[in-house]
Coordinates of C-alpha atoms in Angstrom, one line a residue:
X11 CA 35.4 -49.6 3.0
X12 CA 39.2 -50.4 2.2
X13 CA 39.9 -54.0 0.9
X14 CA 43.5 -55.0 2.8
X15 CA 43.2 -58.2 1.5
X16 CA 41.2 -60.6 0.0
X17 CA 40.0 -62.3 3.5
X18 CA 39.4 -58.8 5.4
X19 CA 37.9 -55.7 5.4
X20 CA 38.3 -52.5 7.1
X21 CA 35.9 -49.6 7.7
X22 CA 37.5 -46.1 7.7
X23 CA 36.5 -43.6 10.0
X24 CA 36.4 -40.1 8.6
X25 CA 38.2 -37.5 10.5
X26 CA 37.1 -34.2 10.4
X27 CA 39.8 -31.6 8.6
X28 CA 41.9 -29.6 11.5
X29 CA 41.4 -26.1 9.3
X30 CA 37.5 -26.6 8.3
X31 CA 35.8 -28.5 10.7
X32 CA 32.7 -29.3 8.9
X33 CA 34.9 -31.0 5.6
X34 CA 36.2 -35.0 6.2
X35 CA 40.0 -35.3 5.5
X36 CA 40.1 -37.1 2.1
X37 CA 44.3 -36.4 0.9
X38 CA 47.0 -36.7 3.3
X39 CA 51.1 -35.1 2.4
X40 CA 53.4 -37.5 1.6
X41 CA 56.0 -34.9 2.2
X42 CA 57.7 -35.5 6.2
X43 CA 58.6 -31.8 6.0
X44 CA 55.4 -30.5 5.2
X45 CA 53.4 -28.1 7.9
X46 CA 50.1 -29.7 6.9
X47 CA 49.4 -33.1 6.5
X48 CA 45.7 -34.1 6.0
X49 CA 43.8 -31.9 3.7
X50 CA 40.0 -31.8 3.0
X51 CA 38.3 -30.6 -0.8
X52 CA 38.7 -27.0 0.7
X53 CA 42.2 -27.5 1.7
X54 CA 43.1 -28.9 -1.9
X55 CA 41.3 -26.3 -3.5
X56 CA 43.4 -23.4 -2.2
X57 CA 46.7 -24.8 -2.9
X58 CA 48.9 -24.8 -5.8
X59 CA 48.9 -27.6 -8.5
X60 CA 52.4 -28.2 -7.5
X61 CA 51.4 -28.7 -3.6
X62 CA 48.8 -30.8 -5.1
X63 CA 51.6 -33.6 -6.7
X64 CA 52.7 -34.1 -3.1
X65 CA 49.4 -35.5 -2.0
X66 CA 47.5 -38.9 -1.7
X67 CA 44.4 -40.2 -1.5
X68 CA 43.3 -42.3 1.5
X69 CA 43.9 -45.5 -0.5
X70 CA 47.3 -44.5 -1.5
X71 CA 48.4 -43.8 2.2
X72 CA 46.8 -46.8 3.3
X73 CA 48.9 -49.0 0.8
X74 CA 52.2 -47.4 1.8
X75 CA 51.5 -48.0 5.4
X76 CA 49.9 -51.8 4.9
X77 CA 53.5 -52.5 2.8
X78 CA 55.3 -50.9 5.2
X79 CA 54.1 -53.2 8.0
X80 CA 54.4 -56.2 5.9
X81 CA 57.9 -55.7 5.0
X82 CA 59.3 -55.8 8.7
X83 CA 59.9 -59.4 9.3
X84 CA 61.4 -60.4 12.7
X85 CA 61.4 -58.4 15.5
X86 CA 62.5 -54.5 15.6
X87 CA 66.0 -53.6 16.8
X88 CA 65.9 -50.6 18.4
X89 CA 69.2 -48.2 17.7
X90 CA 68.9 -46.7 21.0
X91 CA 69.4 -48.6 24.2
X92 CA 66.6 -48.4 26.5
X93 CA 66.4 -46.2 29.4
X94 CA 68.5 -47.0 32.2
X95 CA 65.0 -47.5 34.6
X96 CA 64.0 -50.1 32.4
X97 CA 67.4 -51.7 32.6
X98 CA 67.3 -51.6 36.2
X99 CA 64.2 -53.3 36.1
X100 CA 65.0 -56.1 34.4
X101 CA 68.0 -57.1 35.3
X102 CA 66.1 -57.0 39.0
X103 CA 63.7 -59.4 37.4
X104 CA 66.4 -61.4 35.8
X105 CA 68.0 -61.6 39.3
X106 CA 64.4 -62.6 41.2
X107 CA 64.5 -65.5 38.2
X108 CA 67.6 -66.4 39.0
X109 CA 67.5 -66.7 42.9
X110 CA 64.0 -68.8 42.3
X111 CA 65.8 -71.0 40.0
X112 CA 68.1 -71.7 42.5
X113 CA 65.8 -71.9 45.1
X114 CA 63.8 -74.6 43.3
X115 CA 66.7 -76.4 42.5
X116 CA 67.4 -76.5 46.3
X117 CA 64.3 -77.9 47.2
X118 CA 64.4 -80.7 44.4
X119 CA 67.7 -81.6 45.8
X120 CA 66.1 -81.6 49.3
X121 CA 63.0 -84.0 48.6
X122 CA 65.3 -86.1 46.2
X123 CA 67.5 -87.1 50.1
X124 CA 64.2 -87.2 52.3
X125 CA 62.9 -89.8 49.3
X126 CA 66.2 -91.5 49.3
X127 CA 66.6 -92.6 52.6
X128 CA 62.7 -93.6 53.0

């Protein structure tokens, strides 16, 4: 198990190693480049010390993704817009919202006369 925090508790699931199917992953890379990036024992074992530097245990990569989340505050900005489908979409909602509005409005206006002149 993987204390997050002092109120909660995760269980990991161990995921078997994509070169040597009977071994669990216990290191992952912390290099983006890198053509592998979970390694079981056997995997470690038949790499250079140096290779070795570059990788961390499952607690380590848990603590750099569980900062990670807890430093984003706010909502993402995305630095792409979106697709023009979804913009189509929406502003066809925005314009469905719109047209109700004013719909609504109409009919308030409407029983607002018929109750005046009762």
């Amino acid at each position: 198990k993987y204390q997050m925090d002092h109120s909660s508790t995760a269980s990991l699931k161990s995921f078997p190693c994509p070169l040597h199917s009977s071994e669990s992953v216990c290191r992952f890379n912390k290099d983006p480049e890198s053509k592998q990036v979970s390694y079981c024992v056997e995997c470690v074992m038949d790499i250079s010390k140096a290779e070795r530097s570059n990788l961390l245990n499952v607690d380590q990569t848990l603590d750099i993704i569980i900062k990670g989340l807890n430093s984003q505050k706010g909502d993402i900005v995305l630095d792409t817009p979106p697709p023009q489908s979804l913009s189509s979409v929406i502003q066809q909602e925005d314009e469905l919202l719109s047209k109700l509005s004013q719909h609504i409005l109409s009919q308030k206006e409407k029983t607002y006369s018929v109750f005046k002149n009762i």
